Short mmCIF file of C-alpha atoms in Angstrom, two decimals:
data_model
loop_
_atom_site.label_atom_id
_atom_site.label_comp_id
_atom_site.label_asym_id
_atom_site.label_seq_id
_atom_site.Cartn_x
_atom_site.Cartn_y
_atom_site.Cartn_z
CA UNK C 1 17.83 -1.41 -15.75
CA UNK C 2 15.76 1.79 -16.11
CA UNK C 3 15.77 3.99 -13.22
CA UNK C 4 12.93 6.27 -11.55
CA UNK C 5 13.28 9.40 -10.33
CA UNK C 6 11.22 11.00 -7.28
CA UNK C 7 11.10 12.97 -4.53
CA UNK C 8 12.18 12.21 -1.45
CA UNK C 9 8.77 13.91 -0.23
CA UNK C 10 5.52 15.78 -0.57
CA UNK C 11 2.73 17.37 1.26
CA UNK C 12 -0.71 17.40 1.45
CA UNK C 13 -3.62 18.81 2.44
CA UNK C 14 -6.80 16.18 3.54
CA UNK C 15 -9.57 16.40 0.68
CA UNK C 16 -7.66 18.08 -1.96
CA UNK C 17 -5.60 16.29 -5.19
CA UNK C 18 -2.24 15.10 -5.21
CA UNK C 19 -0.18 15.23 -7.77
CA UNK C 20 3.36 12.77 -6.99
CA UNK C 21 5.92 13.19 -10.08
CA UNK C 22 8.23 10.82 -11.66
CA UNK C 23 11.12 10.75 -13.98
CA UNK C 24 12.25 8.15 -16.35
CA UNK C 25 14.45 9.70 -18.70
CA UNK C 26 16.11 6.71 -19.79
CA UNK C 27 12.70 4.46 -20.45
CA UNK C 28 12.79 1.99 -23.39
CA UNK C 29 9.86 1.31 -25.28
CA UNK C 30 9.22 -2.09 -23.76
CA UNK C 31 9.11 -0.70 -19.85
CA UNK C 32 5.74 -0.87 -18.01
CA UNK C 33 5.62 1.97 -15.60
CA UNK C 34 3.95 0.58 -12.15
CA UNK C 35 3.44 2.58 -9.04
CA UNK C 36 2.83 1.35 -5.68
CA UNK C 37 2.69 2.60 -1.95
CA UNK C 38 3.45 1.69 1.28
CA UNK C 39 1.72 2.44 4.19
CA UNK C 40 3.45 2.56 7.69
CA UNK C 41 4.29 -0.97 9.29
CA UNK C 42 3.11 -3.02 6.06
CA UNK C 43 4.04 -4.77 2.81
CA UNK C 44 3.52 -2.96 0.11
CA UNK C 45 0.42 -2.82 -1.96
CA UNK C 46 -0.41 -2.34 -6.20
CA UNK C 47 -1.31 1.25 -7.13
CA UNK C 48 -1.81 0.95 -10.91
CA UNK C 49 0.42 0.61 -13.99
CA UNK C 50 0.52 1.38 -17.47
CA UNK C 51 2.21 1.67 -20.76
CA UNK C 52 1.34 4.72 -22.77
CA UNK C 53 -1.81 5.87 -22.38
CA UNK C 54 -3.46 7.92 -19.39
CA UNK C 55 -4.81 5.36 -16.83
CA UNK C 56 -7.98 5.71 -14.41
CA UNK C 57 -8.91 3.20 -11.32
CA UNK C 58 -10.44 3.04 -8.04
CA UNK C 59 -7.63 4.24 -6.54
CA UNK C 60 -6.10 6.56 -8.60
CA UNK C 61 -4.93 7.99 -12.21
CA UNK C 62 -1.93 7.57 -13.85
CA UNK C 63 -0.45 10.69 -16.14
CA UNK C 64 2.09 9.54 -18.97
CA UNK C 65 3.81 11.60 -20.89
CA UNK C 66 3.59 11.90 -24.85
CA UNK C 67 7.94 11.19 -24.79
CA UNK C 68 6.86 8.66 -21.84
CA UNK C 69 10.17 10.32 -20.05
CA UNK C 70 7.62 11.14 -16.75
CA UNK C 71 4.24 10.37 -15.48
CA UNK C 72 2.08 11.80 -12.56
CA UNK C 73 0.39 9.38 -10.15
CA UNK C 74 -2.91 11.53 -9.23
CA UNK C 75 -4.79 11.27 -5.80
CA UNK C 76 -8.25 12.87 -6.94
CA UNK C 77 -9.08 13.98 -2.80
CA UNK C 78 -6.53 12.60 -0.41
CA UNK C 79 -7.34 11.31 2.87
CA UNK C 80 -5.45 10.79 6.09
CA UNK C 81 -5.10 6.47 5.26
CA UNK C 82 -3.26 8.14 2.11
CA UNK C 83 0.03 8.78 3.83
CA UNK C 84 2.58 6.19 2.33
CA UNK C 85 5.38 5.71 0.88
CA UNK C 86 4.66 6.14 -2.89
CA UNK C 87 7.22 3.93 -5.28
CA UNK C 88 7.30 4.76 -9.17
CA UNK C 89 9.09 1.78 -10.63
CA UNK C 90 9.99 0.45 -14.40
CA UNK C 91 9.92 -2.99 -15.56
CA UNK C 92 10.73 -4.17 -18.69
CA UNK C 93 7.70 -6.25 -21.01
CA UNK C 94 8.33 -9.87 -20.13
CA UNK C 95 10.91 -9.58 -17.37
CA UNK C 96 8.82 -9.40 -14.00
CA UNK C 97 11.57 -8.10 -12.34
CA UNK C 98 11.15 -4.56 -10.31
CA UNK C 99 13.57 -2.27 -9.55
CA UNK C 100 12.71 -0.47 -6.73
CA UNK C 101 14.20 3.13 -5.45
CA UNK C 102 13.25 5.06 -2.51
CA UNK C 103 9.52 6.95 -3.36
CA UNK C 104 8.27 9.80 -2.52
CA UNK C 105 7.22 10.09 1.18
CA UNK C 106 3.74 11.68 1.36
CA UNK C 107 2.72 13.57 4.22
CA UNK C 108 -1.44 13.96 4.31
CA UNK C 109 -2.48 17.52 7.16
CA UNK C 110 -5.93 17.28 8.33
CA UNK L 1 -8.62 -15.07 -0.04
CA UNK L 2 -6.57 -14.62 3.04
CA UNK L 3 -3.57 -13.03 1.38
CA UNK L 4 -0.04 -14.02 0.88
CA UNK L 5 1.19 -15.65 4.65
CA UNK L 6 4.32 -14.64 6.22
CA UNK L 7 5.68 -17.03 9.51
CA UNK L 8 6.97 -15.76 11.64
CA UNK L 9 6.30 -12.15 11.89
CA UNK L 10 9.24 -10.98 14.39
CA UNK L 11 12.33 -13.37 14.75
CA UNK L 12 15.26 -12.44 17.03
CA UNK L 13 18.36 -14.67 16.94
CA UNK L 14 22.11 -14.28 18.02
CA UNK L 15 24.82 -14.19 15.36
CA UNK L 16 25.74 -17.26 13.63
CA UNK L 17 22.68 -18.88 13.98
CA UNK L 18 20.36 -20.26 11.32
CA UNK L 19 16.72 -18.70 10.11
CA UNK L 20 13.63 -19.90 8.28
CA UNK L 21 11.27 -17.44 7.16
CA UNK L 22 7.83 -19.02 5.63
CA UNK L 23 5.87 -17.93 2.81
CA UNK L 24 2.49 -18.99 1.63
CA UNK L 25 1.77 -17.01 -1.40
CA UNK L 26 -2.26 -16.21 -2.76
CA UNK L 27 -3.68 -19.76 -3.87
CA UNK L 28 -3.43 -20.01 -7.51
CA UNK L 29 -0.50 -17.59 -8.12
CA UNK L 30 2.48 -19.13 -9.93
CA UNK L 31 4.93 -16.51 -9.58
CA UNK L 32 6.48 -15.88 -6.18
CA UNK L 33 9.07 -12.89 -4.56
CA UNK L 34 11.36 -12.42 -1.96
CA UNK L 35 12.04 -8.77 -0.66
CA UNK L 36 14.49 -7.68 1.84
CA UNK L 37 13.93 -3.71 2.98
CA UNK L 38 16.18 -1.59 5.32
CA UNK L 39 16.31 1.64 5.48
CA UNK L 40 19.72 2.18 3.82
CA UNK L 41 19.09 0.13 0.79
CA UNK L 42 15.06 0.43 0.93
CA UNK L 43 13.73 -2.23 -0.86
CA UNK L 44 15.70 -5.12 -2.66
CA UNK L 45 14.78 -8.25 -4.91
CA UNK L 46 16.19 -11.40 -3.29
CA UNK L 47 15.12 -13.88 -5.54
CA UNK L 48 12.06 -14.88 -7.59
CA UNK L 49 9.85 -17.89 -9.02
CA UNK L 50 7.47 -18.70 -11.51
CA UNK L 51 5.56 -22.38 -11.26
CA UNK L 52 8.01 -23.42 -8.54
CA UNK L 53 11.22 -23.03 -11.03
CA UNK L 54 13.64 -20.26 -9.47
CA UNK L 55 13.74 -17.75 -12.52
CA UNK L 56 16.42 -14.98 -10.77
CA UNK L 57 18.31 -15.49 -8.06
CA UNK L 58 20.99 -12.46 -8.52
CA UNK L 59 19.92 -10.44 -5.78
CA UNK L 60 20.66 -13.16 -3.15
CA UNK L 61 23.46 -11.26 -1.24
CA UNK L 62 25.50 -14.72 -0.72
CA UNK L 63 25.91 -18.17 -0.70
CA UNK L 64 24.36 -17.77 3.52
CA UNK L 65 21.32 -17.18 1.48
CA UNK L 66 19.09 -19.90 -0.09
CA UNK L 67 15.69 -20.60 -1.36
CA UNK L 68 13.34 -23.27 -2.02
CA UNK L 69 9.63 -23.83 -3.31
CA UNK L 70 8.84 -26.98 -2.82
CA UNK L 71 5.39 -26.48 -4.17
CA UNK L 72 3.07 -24.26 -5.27
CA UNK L 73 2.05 -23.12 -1.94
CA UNK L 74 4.85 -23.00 0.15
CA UNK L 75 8.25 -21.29 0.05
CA UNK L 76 11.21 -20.64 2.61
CA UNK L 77 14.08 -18.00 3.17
CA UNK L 78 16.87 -19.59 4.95
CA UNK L 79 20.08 -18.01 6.33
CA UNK L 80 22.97 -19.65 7.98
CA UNK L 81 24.78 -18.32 9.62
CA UNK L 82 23.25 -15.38 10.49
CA UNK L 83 25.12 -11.70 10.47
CA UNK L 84 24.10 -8.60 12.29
CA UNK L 85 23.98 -7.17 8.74
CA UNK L 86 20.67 -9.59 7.41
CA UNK L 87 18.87 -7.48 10.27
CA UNK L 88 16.01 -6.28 8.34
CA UNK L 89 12.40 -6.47 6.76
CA UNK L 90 11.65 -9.58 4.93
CA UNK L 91 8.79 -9.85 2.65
CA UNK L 92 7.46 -12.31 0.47
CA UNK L 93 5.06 -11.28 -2.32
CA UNK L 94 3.00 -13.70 -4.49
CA UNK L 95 1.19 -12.42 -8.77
CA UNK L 96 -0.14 -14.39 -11.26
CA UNK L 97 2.31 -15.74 -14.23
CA UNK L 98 0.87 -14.47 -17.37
CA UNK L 99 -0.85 -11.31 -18.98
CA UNK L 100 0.53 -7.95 -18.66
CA UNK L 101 -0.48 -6.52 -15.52
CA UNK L 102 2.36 -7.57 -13.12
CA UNK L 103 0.39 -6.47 -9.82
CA UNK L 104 2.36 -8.23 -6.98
CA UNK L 105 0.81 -8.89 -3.65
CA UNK L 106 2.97 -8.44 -0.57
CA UNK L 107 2.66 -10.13 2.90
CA UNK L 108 2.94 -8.39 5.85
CA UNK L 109 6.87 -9.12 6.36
CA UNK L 110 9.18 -10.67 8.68
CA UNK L 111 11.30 -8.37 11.13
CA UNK L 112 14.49 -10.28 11.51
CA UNK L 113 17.03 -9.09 14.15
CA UNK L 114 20.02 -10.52 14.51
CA UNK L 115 22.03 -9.96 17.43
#
């Protein structure tokens, strides 16, 4: 299985854009690149996914890269409810298995 | 849609003991997850189901561990006996068979301690 890369943590100041990195050197052309957080005391909870191209929601946007060996999940203007565990995570086209590491744990200041 | 159910939400038992955690995944979902999280091993796939069938059970840790669905809107977790060891975060997390977006909802967990 293709593995993710991240770090352990980040920081962030309230209001202004985050920018959490992930590495996926080894991804295969197949692999769907998902990302999802975790806020403190609950389940975890769908961020966004995508393939190859650059990806925009409600939530967030997701940066791929043209070798698809990274991507950047983007917070446009974080807020305090934004402090989570953030989980970048590969699965392959049909198999709905994911293979979850550690994420990034992001700190929002006020 | 009141999201995916998780029974109980805290469960304490003594070693060697048996446990049933509950699931009631999101009505109309066919595909269904079970999660165990700790904080050495973060978050793990147990086993998983699509229309009641289990697809991949290779990440049940051993034969103490089983699952069943029943039917489409009900599944269990049962260990016996319990070990100090399952002491952990159980989730269960419920998506929709088909398509390409894969977006899995979670339940809020069951703490299990085992003493």
């Amino acid at each position: 299985d293709a593995k993710t890369t991240q770090p352990n943590s980040m920081e962030s100041n309230e209001e202004e854009p985050v920018h959490l990195p992930c590495n996926h050197s080894t991804i295969s052309g197949t692999d769907y690149i998902h990302w999802y957080r975790q806020l403190p005391s609950q389940g975890p909870e769908y961020v966004i996914h995508g393939l190859t191209s650059n990806v925009n929601n409600r939530m967030a946007s997701l940066a791929i890269a043209e070798d698809r060996k990274s991507s950047t999940l983007i917070l446009h203007r974080a807020t305090l409810r934004d402090a989570a565990v953030y989980y970048c995570i590969l699965s392959a086209g049909n198999n709905r298995k994911l293979i979850w590491g550690l994420g990034t744990s992001l700190a929002v200041n006020p | 849609d009141a999201g995916v159910i998780q029974s109980p939400r805290h469960e304490v038992t003594e070693m060697g003991q048996e446990v049933t955690l509950r699931c009631k995944p999101i009505s109309g979902h066919n595909s269904l997850f079970w999660y165990r999280q700790t904080m050495m091993r973060g978050l793990e796939l147990l086993i998983y189901f699509n229309n009641n069938v289990p697809i991949d059970d290779s990440g049940m840790p051993e034969d103490r561990f089983s699952a069943k669905m029943p039917n489409a809107s009900f599944s269990t977790l049962k260990i016996q006996p319990s070990e100090p060891r399952d002491s952990a975060v159980y989730f269960c997390a419920s998506s929709l068979l088909g398509g390409i977006s894969y977006e899995q909802y979670f339940g809020p967990g069951t703490r299990l301690t085992v003493t």
